[in-house]
Structures are given as structure tokens and as C-alpha cells.
Tab-separated table of C-alpha atoms and ligand atoms in Angstrom:
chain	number	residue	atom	x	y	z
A	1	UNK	CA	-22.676	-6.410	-11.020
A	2	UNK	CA	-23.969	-3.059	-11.682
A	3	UNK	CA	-25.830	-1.365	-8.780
A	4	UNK	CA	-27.171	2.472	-8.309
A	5	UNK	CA	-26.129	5.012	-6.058
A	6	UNK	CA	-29.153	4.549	-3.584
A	7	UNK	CA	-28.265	1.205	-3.274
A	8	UNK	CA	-24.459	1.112	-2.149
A	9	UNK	CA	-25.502	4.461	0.191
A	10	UNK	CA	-28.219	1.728	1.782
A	11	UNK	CA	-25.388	-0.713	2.496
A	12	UNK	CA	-23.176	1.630	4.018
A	13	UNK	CA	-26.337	2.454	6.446
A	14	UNK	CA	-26.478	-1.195	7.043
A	15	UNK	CA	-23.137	-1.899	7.783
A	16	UNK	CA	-22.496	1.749	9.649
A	17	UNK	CA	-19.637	2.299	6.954
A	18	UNK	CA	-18.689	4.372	4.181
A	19	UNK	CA	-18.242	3.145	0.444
A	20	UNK	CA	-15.427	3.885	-1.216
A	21	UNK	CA	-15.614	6.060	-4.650
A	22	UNK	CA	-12.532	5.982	-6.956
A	23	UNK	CA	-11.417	8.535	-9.472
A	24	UNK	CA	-10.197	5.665	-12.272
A	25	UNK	CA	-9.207	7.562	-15.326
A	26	UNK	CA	-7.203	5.249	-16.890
A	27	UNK	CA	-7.470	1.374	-17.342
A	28	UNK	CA	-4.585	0.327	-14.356
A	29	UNK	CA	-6.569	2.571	-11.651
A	30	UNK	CA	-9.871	0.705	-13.277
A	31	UNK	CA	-8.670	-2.483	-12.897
A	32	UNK	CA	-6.796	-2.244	-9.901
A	33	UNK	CA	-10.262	-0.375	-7.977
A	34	UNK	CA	-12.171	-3.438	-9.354
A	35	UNK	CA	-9.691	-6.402	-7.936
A	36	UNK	CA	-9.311	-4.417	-4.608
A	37	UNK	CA	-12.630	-4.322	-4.048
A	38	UNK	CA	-13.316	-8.207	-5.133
A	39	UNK	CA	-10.971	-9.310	-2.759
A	40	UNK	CA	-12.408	-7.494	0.300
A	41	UNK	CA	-15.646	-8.465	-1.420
A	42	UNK	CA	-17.193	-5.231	-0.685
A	43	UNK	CA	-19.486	-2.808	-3.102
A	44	UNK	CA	-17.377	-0.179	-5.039
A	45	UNK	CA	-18.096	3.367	-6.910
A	46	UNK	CA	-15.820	3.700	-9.774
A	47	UNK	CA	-15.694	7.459	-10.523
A	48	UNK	CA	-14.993	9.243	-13.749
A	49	UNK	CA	-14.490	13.084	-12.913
A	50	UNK	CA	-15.113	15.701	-16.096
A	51	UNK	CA	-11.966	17.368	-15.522
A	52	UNK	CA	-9.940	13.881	-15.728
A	53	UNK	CA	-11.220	14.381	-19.626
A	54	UNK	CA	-8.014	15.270	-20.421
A	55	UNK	CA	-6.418	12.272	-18.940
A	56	UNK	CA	-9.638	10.072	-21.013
A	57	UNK	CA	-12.577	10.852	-22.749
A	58	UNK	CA	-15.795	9.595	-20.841
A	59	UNK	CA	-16.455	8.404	-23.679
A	60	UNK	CA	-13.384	6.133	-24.226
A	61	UNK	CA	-12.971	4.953	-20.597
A	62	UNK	CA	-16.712	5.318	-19.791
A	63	UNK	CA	-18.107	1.743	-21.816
A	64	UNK	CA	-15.221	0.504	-19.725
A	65	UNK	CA	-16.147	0.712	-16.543
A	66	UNK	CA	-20.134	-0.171	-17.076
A	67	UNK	CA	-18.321	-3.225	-18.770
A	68	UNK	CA	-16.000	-4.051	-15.911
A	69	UNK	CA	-18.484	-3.088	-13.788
A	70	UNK	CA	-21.179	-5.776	-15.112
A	71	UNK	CA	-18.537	-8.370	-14.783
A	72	UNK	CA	-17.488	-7.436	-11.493
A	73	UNK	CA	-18.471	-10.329	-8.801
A	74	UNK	CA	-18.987	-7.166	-6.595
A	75	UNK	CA	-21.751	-4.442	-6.739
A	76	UNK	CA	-19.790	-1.429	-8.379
A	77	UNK	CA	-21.872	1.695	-9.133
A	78	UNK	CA	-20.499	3.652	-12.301
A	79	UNK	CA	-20.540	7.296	-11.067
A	80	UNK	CA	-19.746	10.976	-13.086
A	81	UNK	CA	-17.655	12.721	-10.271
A	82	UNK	CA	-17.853	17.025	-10.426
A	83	UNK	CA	-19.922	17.223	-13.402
A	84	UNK	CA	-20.175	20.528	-14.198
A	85	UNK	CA	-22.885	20.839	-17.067
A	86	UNK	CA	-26.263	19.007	-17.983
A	87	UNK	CA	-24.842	17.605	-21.029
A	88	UNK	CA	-21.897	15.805	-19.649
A	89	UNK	CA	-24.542	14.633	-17.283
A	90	UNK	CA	-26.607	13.057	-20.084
A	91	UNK	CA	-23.388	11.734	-21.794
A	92	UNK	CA	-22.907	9.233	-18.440
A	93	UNK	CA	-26.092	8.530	-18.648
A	94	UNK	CA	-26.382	7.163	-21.663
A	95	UNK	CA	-23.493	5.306	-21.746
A	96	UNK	CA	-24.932	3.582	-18.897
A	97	UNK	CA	-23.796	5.402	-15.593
A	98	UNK	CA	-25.856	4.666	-12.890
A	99	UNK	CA	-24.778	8.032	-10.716
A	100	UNK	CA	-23.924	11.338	-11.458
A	101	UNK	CA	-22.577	14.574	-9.699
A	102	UNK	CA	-23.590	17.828	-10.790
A	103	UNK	CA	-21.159	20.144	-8.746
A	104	UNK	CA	-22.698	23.222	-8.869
A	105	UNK	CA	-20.691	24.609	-5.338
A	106	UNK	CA	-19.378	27.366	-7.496
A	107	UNK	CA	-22.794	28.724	-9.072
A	108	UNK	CA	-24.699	31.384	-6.875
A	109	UNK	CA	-26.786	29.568	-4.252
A	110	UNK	CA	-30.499	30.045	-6.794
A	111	UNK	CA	-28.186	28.416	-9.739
A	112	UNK	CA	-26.577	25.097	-8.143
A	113	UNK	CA	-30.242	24.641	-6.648
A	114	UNK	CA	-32.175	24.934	-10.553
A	115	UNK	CA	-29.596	23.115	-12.144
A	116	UNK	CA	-29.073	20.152	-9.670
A	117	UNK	CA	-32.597	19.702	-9.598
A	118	UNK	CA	-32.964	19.482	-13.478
A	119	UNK	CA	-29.690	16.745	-13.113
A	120	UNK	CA	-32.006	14.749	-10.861
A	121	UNK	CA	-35.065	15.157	-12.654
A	122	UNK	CA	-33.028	14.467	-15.953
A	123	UNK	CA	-30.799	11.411	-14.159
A	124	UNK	CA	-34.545	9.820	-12.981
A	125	UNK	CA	-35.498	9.290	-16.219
A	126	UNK	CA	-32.145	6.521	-16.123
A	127	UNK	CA	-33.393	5.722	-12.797
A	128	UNK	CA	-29.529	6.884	-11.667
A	129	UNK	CA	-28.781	8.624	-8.209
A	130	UNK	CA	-27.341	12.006	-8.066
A	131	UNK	CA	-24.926	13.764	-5.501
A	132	UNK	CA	-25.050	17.604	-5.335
A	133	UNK	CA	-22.326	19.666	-3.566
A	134	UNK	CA	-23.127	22.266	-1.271
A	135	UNK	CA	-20.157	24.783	0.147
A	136	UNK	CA	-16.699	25.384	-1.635
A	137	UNK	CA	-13.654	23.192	-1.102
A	138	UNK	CA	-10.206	24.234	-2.416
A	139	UNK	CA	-7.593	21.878	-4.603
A	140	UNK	CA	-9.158	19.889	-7.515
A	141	UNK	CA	-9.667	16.112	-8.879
A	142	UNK	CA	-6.002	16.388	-10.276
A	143	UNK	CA	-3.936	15.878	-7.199
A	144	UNK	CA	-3.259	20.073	-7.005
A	145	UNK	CA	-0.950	20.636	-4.832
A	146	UNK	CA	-0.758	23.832	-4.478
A	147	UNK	CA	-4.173	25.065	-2.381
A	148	UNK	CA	-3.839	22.249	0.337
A	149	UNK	CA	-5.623	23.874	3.230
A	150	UNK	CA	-9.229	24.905	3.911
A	151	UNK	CA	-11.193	27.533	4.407
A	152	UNK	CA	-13.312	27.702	7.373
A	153	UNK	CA	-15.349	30.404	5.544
A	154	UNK	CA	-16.548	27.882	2.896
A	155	UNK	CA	-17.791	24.976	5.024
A	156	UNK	CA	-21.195	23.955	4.610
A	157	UNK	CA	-23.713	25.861	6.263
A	158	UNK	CA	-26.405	22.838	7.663
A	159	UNK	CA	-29.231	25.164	7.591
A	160	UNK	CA	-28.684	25.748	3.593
A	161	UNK	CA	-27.866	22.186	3.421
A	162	UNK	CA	-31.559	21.272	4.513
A	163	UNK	CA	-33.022	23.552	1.942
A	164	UNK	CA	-30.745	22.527	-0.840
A	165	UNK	CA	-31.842	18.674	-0.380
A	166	UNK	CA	-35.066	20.145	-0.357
A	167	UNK	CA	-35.612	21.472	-2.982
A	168	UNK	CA	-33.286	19.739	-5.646
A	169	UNK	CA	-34.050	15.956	-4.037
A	170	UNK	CA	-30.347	14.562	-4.380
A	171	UNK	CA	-29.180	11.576	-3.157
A	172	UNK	CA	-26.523	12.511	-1.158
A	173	UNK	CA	-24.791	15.681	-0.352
A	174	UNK	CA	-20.345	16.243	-0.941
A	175	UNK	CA	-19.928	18.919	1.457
A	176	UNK	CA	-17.207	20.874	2.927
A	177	UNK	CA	-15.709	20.255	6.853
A	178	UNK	CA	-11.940	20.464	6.337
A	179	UNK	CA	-11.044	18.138	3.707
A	180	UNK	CA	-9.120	19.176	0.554
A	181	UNK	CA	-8.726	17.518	-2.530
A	182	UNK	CA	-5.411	16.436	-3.612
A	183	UNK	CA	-2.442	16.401	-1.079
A	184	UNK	CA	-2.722	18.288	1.968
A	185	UNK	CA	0.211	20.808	2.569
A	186	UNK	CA	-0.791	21.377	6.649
A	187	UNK	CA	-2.560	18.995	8.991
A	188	UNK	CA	-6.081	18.459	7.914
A	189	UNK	CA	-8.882	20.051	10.810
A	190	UNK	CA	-11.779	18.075	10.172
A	191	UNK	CA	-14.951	19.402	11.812
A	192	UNK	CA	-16.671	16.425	13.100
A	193	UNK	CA	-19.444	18.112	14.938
A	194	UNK	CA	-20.529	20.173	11.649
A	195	UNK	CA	-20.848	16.744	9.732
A	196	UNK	CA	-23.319	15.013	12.490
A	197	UNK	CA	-25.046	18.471	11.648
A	198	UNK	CA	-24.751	18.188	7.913
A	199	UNK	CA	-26.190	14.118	8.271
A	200	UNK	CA	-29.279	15.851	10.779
A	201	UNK	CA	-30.139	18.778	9.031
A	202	UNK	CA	-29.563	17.167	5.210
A	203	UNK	CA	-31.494	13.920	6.333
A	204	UNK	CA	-29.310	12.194	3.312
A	205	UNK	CA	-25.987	10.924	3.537
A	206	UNK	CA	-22.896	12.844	3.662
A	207	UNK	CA	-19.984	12.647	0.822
A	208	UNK	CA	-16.530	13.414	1.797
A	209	UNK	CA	-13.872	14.728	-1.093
A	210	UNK	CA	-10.772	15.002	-0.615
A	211	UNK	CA	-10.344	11.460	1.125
A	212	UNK	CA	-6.802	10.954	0.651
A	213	UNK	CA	-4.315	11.523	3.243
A	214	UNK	CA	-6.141	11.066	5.975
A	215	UNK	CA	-5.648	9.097	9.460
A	216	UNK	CA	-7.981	5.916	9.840
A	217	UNK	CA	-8.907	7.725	13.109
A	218	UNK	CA	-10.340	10.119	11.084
A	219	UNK	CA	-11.978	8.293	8.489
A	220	UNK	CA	-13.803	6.435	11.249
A	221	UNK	CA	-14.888	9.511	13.231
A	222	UNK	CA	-16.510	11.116	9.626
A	223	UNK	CA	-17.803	7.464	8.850
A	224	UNK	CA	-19.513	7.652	12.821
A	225	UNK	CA	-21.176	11.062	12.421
A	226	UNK	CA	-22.810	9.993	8.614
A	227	UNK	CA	-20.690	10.176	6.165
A	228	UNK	CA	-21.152	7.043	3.302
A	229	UNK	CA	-19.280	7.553	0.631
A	230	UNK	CA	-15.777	8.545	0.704
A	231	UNK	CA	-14.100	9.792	-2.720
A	232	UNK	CA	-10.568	8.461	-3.137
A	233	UNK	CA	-7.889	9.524	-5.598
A	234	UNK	CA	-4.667	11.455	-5.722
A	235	UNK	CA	-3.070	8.484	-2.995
A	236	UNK	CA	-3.561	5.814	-5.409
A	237	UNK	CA	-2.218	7.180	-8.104
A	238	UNK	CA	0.509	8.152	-6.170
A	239	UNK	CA	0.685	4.984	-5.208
A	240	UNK	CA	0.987	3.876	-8.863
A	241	UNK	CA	3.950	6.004	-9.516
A	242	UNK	CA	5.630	4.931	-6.637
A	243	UNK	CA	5.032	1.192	-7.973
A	244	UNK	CA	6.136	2.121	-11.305
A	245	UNK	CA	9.435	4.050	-10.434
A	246	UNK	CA	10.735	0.851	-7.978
A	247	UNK	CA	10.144	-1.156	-10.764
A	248	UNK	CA	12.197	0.694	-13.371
A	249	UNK	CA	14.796	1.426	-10.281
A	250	UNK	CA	15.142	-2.076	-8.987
A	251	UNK	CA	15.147	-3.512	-13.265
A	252	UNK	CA	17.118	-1.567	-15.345
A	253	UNK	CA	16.413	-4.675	-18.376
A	254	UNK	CA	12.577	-3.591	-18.278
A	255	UNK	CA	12.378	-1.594	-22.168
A	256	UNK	CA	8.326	-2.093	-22.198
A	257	UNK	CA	5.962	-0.084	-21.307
A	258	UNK	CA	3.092	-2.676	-20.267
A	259	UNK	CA	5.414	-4.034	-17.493
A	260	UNK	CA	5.245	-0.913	-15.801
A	261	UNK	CA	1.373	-0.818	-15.839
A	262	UNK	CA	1.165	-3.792	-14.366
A	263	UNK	CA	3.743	-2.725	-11.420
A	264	UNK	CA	1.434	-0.129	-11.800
A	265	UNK	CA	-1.988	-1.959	-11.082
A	266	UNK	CA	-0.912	-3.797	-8.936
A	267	UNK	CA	0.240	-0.528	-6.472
A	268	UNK	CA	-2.597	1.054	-6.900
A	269	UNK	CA	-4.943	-2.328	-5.865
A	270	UNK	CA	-2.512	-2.424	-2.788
A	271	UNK	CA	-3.009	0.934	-1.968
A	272	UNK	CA	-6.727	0.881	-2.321
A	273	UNK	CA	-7.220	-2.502	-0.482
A	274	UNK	CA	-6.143	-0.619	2.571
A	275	UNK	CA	-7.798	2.719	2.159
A	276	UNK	CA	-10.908	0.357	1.789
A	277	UNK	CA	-10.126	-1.944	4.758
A	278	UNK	CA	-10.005	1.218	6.973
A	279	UNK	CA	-13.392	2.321	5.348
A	280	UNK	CA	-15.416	-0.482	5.252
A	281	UNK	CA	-16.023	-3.276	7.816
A	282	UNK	CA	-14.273	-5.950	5.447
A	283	UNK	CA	-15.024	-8.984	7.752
A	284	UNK	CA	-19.107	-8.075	6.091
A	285	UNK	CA	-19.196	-9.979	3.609
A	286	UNK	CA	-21.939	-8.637	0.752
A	287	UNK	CA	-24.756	-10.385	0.880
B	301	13P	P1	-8.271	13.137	-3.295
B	301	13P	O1	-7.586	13.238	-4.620
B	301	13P	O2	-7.810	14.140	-2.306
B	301	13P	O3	-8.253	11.732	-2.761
B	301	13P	O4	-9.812	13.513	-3.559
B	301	13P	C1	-10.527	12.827	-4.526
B	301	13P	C2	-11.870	13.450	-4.716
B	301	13P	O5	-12.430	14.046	-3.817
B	301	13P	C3	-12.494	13.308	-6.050
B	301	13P	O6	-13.726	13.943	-6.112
């Protein structure tokens, strides 16, 4: 079942947890997300990020996932992750996302405020949700390796934060408190104080990037102080790879390809089952 952003941010209130957000660029992380998710029976955000358009085009995986997503027997929101421009915002849109992301954390302060509040005025004509991002985090949505530590300097400032909700009216706000994306190369910091800040001062509900590699200790703290969505990526596709190469190691008779997608899949659901039963109170059931 399709849902919007608003409404799997309203469950996570509910149920005091965050909702998991996966980067699925290609068809085994799609699938995989999807039957995770079904068996915990929880809500889902399947993410498409603009800079995985060299892995798929949004608008070859894209009518996937609102497909997949209809079918689901579990609400699954159909998100753009780190848009960067107002047309790949509309091109979600009308392919039937029901979220978007306009990151704008790079622009000048007066920039990332005028365009992420023409994303929301342009993504409530759809009636979709919108997530703007507020304060610089280093690594990217491809599982860099090479930048994994951050910079205190960056972090979010809670004081801007207020007046960028303000004045753009997102949904939710990805900010930065010591996450990276991709794989960290020191032992994350994560600033648990500034996010309880962040959830005050924002008065909407805190994103966290950079969710893999973390300790369940420290999902839960973030999850405690307000954050409700928590986006997931460069561990399951790790995961995937792993799956894939113990395959081919433990069966040297496998000469097709779709037998290592499925190892594949099925990986990458395993992997994301447990990142989601550390993020979610799975014993809730959705109602
Ligand atoms: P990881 O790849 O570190 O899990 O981060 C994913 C992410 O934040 C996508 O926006």
C-alpha cells in the first residue's frame, strides 16, 4: 500500500521509533527492502537517490517501486533521496512518488531556504511530503569510502534549523550530528544532545543519513531524542555482495547470472530485517 511521508513520520511518533528508508537502486535491493519489511510487518520508505542515476534511471526503476509499493501488504512510501534540482523533483512526482528530498545543504543558507520551499510548494500540489537538509555531512549515497569521519564544524546549528523549517515548511529535517554516509573509517561520535535540540528547536522530526554501521545502542539513543526516519544503504548492499561472492565460492557449477541475484536478495532482506528489527519495535504490529 502506498502511504506519504507525513504518514509513516506519524507512526514512528506513535510507536516512539524510527522508519527505516532504503536506497534500492536496483530490483534485488527493491525486492529484498519490500519482503523484509512484510515480514516484520512494519511501514517502509523505499528511496531512490539522484546520484544512484547512474546505477538506474528514476525513470526505469521509479514505476517500479510505486508498483511494488501498491502491492506491498505493508505501507511503503516511495521517496526521491538528495534531490538536487526542481526538475528531478517533478520527475518523482509524476511518476507517482509520494516524498521527495531537495538537499540543498550545499547552496548558501538564502538558496537551500528559496529552493526547498518552492520543492514543497511544488511537491503539495502531489500532496507528497518533503525532507530538507540543513548542515553538511561528508561521504555520499555511493558507499564512499574515502571521507568517513565528520566534521564537527558542519553539524547543524538548531537555531538555523528553527528558521529553516520556518520558512520552507518541510516535513522533516536530515541533519548533521556525527553520522557519515557510506562506511565509517573511525568510530562514529554521535552527538545525542544536539539532536534532542535539533527535534526542540525544528519542532519536526529528525532524519538521520548515514545509518549504516552503527551500534543498536546508538540507533536507539538517536531514535529516543527524535529522530524518525533512518536512511539505510551502503550495509545492505554490502550485504548483497557478501551473499553473492559465498555463493559463487561455495558453487563453482553456478554459470548464471540470475542465481546470484537471488543469493543476492535474499542477503540483502537478511541484512535489512535486522537493521529494521533494531529500528523499529517489530512486536507492533501495523494497524
Ligand atoms: P549509508 O550508505 O551510510 O547507510 O547512508 C545512506 C544514506 O544516508 C542515504 O541518504
Amino acid at each position: 500500500m502506498l502511504i506519504g511521508l507525513k504518514d509513516a513520520l506519524d507512526y514512528a511518533e506513535d510507536h516512539q521509533c524510527a522508519i527505516a528508508a532504503v536506497n534500492t537502486p536496483i530490483f534485488e535491493s527493491l525486492v529484498a527492502t519490500i519482503r523484509a519489511a512484510e515480514q516484520l510487518n512494519v511501514p517502509v520508505i523505499l528511496a531512490h537517490a539522484q546520484s544512484h542515476e547512474k546505477i538506474n534511471r528514476i525513470t526505469d526503476i521509479g514505476p517500479a517501486m510505486v508498483s511494488l509499493a501498491e502491492r506491498a501488504s505493508v505501507p511503503c512510501v516511495v521517496h526521491i533521496d538528495h534531490g538536487e534540482d526542481l526538475h528531478y523533483i517533478r520527475t518523482g512526482l509524476e511518476l507517482g512518488f509520494t516524498s521527495v528530498m531537495l538537499d540543498g545543504s550545499r547552496m548558501p543558507f538564502e538558496r537551500n531556504v528559496e529552493t526547498t520551499a518552492e520543492a514543497v510548494q511544488i511537491a503539495d500540489g502531489y500532496g507528497a511530503g518533503v525532507e530538507g537538509e540543513l548542515g553538511v555531512m561528508t561521504g555520499n549515497e555511493n558507499g564512499d569510502p574515502d571521507q568517513g569521519v565528520a566534521d564537527e564544524a558542519l553539524y547543524t546549528d538548531p537555531a538555523v534549523a528553527k528558521q529553516f523549517v520556518e520558512r520552507t515548511g518541510v516535513t522533516c529535517l536530515a541533519a548533521s550530528f556525527g553520522t557519515v554516509h557510506g562506511l565509517y573509517h573511525r568510530e562514529p561520535k554521535l552527538n545525542f544532545d544536539l539532536v534532542r535540540s535539533l527535534r526542540r528547536e525544528a519542532g519536526v522530526p529528525i532524519v538521520m543519513h548515514g545509518g549504516s554501521g552503527l551500534s543498536n545502542e546508538e540507533y536507539r539513543r538517536c531514535i529516543a531524542e527524535g529522530v524518525r526516519k533512518i536512511n539505510y544503504y551502503t550495509y545492505s548492499v554490502k550485504a548483497g555482495l557478501d551473499g553473492a561472492r559465498r555463493l559463487l565460492d561455495q558453487h563453482s557449477d553456478v554459470f548464471v547470472y540470475p542465481d546470484v541475484a537471488s543469493a543476492a536478495t535474499e542477503a540483502i532482506a537478511s541484512n535489512v530485517k535486522a537493521f529494521m528489527t533494531c529500528i523499529y519495535d517489530a512486536d507492533q504490529a501495523v494497524a
